[in-house]
CSV table of C-alpha atoms in Angstrom, one decimal:
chain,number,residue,atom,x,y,z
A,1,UNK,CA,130.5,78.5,126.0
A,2,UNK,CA,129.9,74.9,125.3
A,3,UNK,CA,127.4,74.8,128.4
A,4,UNK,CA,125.3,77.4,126.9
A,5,UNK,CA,125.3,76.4,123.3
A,6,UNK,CA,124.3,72.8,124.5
A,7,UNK,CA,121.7,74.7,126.0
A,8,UNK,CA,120.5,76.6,123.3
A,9,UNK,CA,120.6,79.9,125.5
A,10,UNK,CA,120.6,82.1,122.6
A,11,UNK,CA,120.3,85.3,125.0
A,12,UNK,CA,123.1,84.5,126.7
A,13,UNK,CA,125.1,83.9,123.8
A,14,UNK,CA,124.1,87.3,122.3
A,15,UNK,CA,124.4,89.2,125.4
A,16,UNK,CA,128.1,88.0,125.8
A,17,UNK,CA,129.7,86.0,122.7
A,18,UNK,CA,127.9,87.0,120.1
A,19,UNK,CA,130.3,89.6,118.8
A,20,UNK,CA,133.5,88.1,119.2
A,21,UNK,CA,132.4,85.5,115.8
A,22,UNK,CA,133.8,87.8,113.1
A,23,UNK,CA,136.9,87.6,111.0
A,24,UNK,CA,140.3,87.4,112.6
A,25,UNK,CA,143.6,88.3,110.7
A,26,UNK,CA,147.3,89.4,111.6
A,27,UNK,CA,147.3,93.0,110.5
A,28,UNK,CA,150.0,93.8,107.7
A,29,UNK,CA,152.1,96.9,106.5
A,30,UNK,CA,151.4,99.8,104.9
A,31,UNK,CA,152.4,99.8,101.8
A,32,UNK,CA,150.2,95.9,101.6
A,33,UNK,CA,147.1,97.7,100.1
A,34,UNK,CA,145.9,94.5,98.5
A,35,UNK,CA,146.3,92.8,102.0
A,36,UNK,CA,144.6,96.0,103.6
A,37,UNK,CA,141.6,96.0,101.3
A,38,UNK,CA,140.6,92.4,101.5
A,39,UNK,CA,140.5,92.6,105.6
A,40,UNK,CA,139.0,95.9,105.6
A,41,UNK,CA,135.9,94.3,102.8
A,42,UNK,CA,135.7,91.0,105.1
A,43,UNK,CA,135.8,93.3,108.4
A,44,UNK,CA,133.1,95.1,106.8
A,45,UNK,CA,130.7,93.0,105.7
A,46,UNK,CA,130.7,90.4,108.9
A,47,UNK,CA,130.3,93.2,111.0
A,48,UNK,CA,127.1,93.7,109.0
A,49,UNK,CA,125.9,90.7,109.4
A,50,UNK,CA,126.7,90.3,113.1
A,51,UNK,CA,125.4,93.6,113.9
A,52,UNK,CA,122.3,94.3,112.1
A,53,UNK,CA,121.2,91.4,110.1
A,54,UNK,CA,121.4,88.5,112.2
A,55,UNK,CA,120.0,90.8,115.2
A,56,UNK,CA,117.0,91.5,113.4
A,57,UNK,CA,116.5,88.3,112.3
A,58,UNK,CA,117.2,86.6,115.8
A,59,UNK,CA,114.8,89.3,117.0
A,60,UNK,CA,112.3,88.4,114.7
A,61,UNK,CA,112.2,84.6,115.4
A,62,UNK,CA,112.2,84.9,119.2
A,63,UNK,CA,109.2,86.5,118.3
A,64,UNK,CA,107.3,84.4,115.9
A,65,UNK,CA,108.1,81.3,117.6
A,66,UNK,CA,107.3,81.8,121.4
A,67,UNK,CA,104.3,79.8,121.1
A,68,UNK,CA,103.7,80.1,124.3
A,69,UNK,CA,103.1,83.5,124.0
A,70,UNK,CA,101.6,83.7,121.0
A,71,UNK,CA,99.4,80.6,121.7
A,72,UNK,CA,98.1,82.4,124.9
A,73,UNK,CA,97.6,85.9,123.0
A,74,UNK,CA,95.2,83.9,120.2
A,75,UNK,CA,93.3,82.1,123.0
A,76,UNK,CA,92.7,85.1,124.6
A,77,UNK,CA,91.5,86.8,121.5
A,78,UNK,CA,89.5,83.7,120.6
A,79,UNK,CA,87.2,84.1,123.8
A,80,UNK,CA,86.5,88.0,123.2
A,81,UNK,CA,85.4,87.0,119.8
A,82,UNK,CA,83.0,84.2,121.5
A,83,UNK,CA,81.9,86.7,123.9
A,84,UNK,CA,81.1,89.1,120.5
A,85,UNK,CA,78.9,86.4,118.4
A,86,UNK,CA,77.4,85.1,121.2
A,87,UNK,CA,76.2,88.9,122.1
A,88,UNK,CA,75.3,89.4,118.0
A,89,UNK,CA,73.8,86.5,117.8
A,90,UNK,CA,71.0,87.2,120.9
A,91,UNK,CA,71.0,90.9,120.1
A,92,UNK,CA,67.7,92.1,119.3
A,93,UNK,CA,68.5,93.1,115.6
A,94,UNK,CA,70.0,90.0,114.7
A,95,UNK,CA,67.0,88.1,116.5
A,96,UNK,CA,65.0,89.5,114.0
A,97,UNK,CA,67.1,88.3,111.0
A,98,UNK,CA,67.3,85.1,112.0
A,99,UNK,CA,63.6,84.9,112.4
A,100,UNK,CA,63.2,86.2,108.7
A,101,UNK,CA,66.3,83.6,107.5
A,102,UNK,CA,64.6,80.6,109.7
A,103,UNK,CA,60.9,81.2,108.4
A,104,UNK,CA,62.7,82.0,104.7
A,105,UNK,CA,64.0,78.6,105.0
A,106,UNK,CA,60.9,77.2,106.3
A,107,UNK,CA,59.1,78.8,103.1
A,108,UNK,CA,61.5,77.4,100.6
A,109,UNK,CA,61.8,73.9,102.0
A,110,UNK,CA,58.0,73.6,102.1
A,111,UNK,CA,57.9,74.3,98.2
A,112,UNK,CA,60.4,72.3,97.4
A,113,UNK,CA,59.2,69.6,99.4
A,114,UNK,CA,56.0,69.6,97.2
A,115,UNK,CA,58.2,69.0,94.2
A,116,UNK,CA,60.3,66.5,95.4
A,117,UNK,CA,58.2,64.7,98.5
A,118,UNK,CA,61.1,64.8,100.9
A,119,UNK,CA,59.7,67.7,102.9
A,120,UNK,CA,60.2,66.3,106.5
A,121,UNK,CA,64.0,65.7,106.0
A,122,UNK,CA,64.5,69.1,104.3
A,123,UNK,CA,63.0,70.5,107.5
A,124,UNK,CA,64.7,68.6,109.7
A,125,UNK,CA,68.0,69.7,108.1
A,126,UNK,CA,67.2,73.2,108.2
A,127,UNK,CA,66.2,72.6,112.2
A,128,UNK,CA,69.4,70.6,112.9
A,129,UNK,CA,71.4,73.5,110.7
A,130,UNK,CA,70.1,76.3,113.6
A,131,UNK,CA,70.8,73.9,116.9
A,132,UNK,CA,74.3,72.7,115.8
A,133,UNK,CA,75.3,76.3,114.5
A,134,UNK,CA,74.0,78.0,118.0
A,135,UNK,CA,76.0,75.4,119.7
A,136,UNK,CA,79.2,76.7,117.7
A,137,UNK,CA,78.9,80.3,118.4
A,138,UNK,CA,78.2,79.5,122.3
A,139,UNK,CA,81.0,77.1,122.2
A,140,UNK,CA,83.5,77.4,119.3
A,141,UNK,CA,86.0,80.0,120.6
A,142,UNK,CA,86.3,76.9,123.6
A,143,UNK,CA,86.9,74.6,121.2
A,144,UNK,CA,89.6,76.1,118.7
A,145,UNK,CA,91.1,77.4,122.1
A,146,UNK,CA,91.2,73.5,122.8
A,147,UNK,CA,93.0,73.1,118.9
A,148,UNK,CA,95.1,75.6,119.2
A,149,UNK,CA,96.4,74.3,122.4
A,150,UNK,CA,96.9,71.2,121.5
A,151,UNK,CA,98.2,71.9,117.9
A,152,UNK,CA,100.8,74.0,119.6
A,153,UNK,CA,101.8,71.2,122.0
A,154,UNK,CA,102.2,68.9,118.8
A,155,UNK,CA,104.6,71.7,116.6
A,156,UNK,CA,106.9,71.5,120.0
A,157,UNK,CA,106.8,67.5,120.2
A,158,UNK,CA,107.1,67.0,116.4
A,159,UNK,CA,109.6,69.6,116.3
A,160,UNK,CA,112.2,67.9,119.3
A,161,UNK,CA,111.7,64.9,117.2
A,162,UNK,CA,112.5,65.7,113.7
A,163,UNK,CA,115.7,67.4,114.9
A,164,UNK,CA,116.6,64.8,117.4
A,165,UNK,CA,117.1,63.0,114.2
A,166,UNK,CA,120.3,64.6,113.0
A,167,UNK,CA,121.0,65.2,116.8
A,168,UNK,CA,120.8,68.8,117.3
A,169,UNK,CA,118.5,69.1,119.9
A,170,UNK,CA,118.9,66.0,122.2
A,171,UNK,CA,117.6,67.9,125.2
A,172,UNK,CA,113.9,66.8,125.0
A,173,UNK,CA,113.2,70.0,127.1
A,174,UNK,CA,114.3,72.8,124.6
A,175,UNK,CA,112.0,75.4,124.4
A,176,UNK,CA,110.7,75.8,120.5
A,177,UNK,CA,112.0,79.2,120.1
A,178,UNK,CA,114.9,78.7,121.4
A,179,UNK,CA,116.0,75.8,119.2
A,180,UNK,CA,115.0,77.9,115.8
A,181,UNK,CA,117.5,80.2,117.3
A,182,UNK,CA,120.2,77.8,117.6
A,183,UNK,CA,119.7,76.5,114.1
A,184,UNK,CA,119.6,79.8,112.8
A,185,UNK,CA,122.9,81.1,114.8
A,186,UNK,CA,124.3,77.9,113.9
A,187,UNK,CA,124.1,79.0,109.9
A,188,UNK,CA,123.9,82.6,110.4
A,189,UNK,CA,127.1,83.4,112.5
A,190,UNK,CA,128.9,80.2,113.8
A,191,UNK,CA,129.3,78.9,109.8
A,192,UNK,CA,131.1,81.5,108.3
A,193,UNK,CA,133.0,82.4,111.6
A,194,UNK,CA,134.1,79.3,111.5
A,195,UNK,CA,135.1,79.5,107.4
A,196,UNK,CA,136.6,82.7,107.3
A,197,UNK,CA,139.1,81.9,110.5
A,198,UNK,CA,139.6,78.1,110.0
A,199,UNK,CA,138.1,76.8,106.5
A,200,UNK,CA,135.5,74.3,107.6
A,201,UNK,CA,131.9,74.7,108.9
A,202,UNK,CA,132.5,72.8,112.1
A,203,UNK,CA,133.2,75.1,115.9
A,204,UNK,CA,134.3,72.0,117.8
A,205,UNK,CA,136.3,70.7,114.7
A,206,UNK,CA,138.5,74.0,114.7
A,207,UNK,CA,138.4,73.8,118.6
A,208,UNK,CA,142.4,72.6,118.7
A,209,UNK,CA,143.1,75.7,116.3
A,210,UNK,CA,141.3,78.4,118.4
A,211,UNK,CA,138.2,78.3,117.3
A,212,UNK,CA,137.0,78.9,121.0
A,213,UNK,CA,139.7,81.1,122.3
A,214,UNK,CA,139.2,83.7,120.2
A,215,UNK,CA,134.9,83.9,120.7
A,216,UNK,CA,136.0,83.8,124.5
A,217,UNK,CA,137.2,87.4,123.8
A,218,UNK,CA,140.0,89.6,124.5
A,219,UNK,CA,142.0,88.2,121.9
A,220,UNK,CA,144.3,91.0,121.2
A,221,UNK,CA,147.2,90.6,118.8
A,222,UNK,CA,149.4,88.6,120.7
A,223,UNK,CA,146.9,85.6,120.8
A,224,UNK,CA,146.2,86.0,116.7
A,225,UNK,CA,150.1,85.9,116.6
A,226,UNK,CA,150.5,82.8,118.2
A,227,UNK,CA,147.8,81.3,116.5
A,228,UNK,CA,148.7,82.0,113.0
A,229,UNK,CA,151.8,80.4,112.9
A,230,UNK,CA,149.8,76.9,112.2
A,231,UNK,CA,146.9,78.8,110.7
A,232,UNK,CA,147.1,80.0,107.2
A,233,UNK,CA,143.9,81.9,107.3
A,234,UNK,CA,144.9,83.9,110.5
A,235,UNK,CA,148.2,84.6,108.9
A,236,UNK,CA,149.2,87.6,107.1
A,237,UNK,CA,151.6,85.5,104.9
A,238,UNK,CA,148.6,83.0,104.2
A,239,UNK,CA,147.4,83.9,101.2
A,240,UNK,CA,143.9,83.4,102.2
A,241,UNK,CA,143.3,87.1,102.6
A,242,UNK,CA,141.0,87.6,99.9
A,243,UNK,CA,139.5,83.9,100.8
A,244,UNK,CA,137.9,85.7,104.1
A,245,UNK,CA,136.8,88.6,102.0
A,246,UNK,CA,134.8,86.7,99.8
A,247,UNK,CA,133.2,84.9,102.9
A,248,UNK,CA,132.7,88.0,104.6
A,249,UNK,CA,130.8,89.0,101.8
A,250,UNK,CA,128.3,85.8,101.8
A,251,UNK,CA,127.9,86.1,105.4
A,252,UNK,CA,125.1,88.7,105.3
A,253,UNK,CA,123.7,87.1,102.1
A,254,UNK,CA,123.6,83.4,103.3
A,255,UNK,CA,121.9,85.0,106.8
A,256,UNK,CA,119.0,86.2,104.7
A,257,UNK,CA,119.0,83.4,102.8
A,258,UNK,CA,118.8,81.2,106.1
A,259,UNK,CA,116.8,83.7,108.0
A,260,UNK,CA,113.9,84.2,105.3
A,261,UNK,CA,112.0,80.9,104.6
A,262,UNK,CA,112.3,80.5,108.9
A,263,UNK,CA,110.8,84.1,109.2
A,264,UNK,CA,108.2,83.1,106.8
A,265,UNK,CA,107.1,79.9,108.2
A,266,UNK,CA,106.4,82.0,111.5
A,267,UNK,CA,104.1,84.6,109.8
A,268,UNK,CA,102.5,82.2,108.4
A,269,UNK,CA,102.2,79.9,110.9
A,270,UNK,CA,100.6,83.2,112.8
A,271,UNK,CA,98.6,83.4,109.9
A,272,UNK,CA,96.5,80.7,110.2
A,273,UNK,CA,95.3,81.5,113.8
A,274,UNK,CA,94.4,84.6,112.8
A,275,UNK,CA,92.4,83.1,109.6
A,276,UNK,CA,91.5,80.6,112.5
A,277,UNK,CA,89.8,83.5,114.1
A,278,UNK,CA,88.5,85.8,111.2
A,279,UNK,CA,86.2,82.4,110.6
A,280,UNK,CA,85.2,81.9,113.9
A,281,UNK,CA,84.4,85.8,113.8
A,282,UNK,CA,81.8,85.3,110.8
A,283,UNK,CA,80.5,82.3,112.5
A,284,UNK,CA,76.7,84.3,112.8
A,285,UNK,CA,76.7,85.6,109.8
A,286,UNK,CA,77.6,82.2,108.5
A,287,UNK,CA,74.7,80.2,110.4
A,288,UNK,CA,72.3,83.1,109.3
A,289,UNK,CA,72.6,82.5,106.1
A,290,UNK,CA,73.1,78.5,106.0
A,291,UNK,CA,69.3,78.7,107.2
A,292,UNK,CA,68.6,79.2,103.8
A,293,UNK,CA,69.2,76.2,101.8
A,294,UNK,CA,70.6,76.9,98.8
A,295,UNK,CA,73.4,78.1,101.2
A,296,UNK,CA,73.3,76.0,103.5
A,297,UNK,CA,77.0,74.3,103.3
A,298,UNK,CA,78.4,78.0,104.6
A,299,UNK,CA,78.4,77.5,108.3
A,300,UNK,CA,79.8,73.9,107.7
A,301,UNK,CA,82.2,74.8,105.4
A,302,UNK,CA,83.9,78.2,107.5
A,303,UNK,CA,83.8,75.6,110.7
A,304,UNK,CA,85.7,73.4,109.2
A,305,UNK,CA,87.9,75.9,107.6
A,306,UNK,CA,88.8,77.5,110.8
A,307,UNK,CA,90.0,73.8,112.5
A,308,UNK,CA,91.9,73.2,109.4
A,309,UNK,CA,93.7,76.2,109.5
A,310,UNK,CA,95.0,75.6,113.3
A,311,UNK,CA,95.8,71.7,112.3
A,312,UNK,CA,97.3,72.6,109.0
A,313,UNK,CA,100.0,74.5,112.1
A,314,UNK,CA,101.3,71.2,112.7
A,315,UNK,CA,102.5,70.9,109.0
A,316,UNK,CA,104.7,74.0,109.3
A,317,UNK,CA,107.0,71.7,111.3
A,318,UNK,CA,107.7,69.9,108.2
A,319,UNK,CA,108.2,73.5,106.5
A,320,UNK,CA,111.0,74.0,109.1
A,321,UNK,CA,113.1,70.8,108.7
A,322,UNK,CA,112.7,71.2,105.0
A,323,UNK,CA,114.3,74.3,105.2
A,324,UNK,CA,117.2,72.5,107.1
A,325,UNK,CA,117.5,69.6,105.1
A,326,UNK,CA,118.5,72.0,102.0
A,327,UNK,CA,121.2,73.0,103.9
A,328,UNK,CA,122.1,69.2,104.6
A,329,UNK,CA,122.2,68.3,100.9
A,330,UNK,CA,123.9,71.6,99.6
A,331,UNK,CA,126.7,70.8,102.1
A,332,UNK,CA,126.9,66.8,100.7
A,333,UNK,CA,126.4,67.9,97.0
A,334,UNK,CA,129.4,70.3,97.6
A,335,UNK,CA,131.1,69.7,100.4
A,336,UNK,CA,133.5,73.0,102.0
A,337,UNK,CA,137.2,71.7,101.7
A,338,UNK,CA,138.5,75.3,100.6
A,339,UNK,CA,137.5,79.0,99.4
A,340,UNK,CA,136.4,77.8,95.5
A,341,UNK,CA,133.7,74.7,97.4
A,342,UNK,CA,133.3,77.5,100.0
A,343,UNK,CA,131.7,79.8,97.8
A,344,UNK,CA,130.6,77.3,95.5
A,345,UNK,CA,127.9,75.7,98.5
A,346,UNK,CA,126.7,79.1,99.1
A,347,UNK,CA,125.3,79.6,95.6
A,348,UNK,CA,123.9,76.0,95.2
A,349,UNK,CA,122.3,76.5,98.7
A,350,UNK,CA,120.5,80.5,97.6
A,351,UNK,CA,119.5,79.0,93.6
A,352,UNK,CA,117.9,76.4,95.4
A,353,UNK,CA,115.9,78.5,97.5
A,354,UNK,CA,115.0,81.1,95.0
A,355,UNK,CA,113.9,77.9,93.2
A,356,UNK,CA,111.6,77.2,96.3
A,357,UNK,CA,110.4,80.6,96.8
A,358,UNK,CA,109.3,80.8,93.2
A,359,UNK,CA,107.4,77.6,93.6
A,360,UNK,CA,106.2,78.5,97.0
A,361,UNK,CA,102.4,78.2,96.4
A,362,UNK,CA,102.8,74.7,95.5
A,363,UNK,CA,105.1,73.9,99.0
A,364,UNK,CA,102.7,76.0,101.2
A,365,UNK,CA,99.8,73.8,100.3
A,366,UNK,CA,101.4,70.6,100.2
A,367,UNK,CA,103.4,71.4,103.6
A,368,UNK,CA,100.4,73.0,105.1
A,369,UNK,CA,97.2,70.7,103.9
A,370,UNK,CA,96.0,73.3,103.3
A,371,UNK,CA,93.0,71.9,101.7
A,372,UNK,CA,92.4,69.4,104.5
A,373,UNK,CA,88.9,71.3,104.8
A,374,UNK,CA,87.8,70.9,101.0
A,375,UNK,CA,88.4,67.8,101.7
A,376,UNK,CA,86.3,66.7,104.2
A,377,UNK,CA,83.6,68.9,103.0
A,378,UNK,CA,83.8,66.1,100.1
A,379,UNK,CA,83.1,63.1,102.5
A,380,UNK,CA,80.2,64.5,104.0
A,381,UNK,CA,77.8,63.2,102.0
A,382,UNK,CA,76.2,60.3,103.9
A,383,UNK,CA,72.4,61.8,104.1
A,384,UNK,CA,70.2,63.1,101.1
A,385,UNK,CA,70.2,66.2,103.3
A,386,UNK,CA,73.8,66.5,103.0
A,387,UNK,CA,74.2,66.0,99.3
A,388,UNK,CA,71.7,68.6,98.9
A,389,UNK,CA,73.5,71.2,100.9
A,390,UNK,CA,76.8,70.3,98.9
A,391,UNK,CA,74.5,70.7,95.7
A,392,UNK,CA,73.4,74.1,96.9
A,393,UNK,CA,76.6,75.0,97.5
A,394,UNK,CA,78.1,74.1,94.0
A,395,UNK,CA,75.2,76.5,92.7
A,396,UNK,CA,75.8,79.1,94.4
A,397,UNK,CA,79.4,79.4,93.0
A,398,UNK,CA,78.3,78.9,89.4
A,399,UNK,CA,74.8,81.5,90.1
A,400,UNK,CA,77.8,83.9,91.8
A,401,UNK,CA,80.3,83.4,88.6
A,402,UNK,CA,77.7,83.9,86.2
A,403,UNK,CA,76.1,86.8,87.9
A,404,UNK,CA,80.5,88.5,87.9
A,405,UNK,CA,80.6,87.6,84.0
A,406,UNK,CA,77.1,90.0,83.5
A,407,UNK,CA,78.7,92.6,85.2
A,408,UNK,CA,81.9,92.3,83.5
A,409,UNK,CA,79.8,92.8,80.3
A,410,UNK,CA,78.8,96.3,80.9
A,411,UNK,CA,82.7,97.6,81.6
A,412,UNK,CA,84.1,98.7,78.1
A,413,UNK,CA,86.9,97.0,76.7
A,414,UNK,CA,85.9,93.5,78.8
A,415,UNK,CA,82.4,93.6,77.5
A,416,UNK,CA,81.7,90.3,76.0
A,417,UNK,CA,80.3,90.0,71.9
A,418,UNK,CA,76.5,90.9,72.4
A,419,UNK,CA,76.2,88.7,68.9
A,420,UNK,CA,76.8,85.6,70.5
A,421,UNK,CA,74.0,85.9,73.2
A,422,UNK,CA,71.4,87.0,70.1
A,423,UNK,CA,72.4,83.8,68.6
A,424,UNK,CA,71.5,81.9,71.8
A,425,UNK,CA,67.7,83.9,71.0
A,426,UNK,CA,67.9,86.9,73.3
A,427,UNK,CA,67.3,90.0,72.5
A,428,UNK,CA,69.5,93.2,74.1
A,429,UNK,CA,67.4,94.2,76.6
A,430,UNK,CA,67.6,91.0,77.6
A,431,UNK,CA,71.2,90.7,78.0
């Protein structure tokens, strides 16, 4: 059993073990219905949490985190979408629109050229805007297929690291997936194995009091017998019935409480390819319209977006270990040493995450960065052509916003006070 925890063989550990970590107790009489009732509610609810929620958790999270898997099923998706917008973008149809958009542009930089006197740079930014973006529909599913790769390679590395740090993982070749088992196993069914049977949160700390006999199976009532004479929690005469009732009935809230922020951090972290791809997807339409330049930031911009949705991956990790770290300062603020600290640390540990959760928008984009493509839209300023485009941009918004607040107008109750546009000297047809 040691062997295979060390190794993080979660399957194994499911296929064999995995039921035998429930509550354990000498059976009493009778006539001891308050004895009776508190084994038959811890009984209950462990098996409920060793039988359907942690299974469809565990489930869950080999799924979401076999990058390997996953990280070949997006690469594979991102070359049929590269095969797609390289087949839009020389069909015949869309030949013909980006004829229109590219002498559009022409057209408009020419007049604005006249104004201003910087014609030949305008020109050349709307030539440079059509090589560089038929480059990244011929070639960007290759490239965020290089990202995502490496990305991917980086959450495993980063990962081994982080946890290497409390010691965990010290096996430099455990698979990603499988270690997010372990640490969920670890919280989800070793922990309140371990507190119901023996008081502490520790496997190899109980190991003297038959902590490991009794997962090793077959332990019939002969072997609880023997080990509840120096085991108060085991013993019928312990008093610590009702202790393992209460346990039992935080084990299947502590496993969603554990199980939830992990099993969100995968979605999300599936997420972001698939964003990752959605961008690439719109990649022609994109480029289309950045020939025109009052829009011509939109190819740039959903580019950039798409890379810094498969680096923003790597940030997850931190999402992960943050997650764990909870945990690690729940159990120092209140430390188990009986039934009251016992239940005590579970509450601490689910107000802090509901805390979290409601505040959740705030972590995603801190742990994500997820504005790492704002960002470097902001530093790319370094030509007159480039300031424009950003200009354009900013316009655009504020034409678009306008242009939503007009047709607000016209809906009853949101219509805005005609009076104050008549003051402003229009007239209603006008407005």
């Amino acid at each position: 059993i040691k062997k295979y925890l060390a190794q993080n063989d979660i399957d194994w550990i499911n296929k064999n073990i995995s039921k035998n970590f429930t509550v354990y107790y000498q059976s009493g009489s009778l006539t001891d219905l308050g004895l009776s009732s508190a084994h038959l509610v811890a009984s209950l609810f462990m098996s409920l949490n060793i039988y359907i929620i942690y299974p469809l958790f565990d489930t869950a999270l080999s799924k979401m985190f076999d990058l390997t898997n996953i990280t070949q099923g997006i690469n594979d998706i991102f070359s049929n979408v590269q095969q797609f917008t390289k087949q839009t973008w020389a069909g015949e149809v869309f030949k013909q629109l980006l004829y229109t958009a590219f002498g559009l542009g022409l057209v408009w930089v020419f007049i604005q050229s006249v104004k201003s006197g910087a014609g030949l740079k305008a020109i050349l930014s709307v030539l440079l805007v059509a090589i560089i973006g038929s480059a990244w529909i011929s070639a960007g599913g290759t490239v965020l297929t290089k990202v995502n790769e490496f990305t991917s390679t980086a959450q495993t590395a980063m990962f081994t690291e982080t946890s290497n740090i409390n010691g965990q993982f010290t096996d430099s070749g455990d698979k990603f997936e499988s270690a997010i088992r372990r640490a969920y196993f670890e919280k989800a069914v070793i922990r309140p194995y371990t507190l119901a049977n023996f008081g502490t949160t520790n496997l190899d700390a109980s190991e003297k009091d038959g902590s490991y006999r009794l997962i090793g199976g077959k332990a019939d009532s002969d072997v609880i017998d023997a080990l509840a004479k120096s085991n108060d929690y085991l013993s019928k005469d312990g008093g610590e019935e009702w202790y393992q009732a209460s346990v039992g009935l935080m084990a299947p809230i502590m496993s969603l409480a554990y199980g939830i922020p992990l099993l969100m951090i995968g979605v999300f972290n599936l997420i972001l390819q698939l964003g990752a791809i959605l961008l690439y997807y719109l990649s022609p339409f994109t480029v289309l319209l950045s020939l025109l330049p009052r829009f011509s930031n939109s190819a740039l911009k959903t580019g950039l977006s798409a890379l810094g949705l498969l680096f923003a991956k790597i940030g997850l990790i931190f999402g992960i270990m943050f997650v764990s770290w909870v945990g690690t300062v729940t159990d120092t603020i209140v430390p188990v040493t009986g039934s009251a600290s016992a239940l005590l640390n579970s509450i601490v540990y689910i107000v802090l995450m509901v805390l979290l959760w409601k505040n959740k928008s705030f972590l995603v984009q801190t742990v994500t960065g997820s504005s790492m493509a704002n960002q470097a839209l902001n530093k790319i300023q370094l030509t007159q052509a480039g300031q424009r485009a950003m200009l354009a941009g900013s316009e655009m918004v504020n034409s678009t916003k306008h242009g939503l607040e007009n047709v607000k107008g016209f809906s009853g109750r949101h219509a805005k006070d005609k009076s104050e546009d008549k003051s402003k000297g229009k007239d209603d047809e006008d407005y």
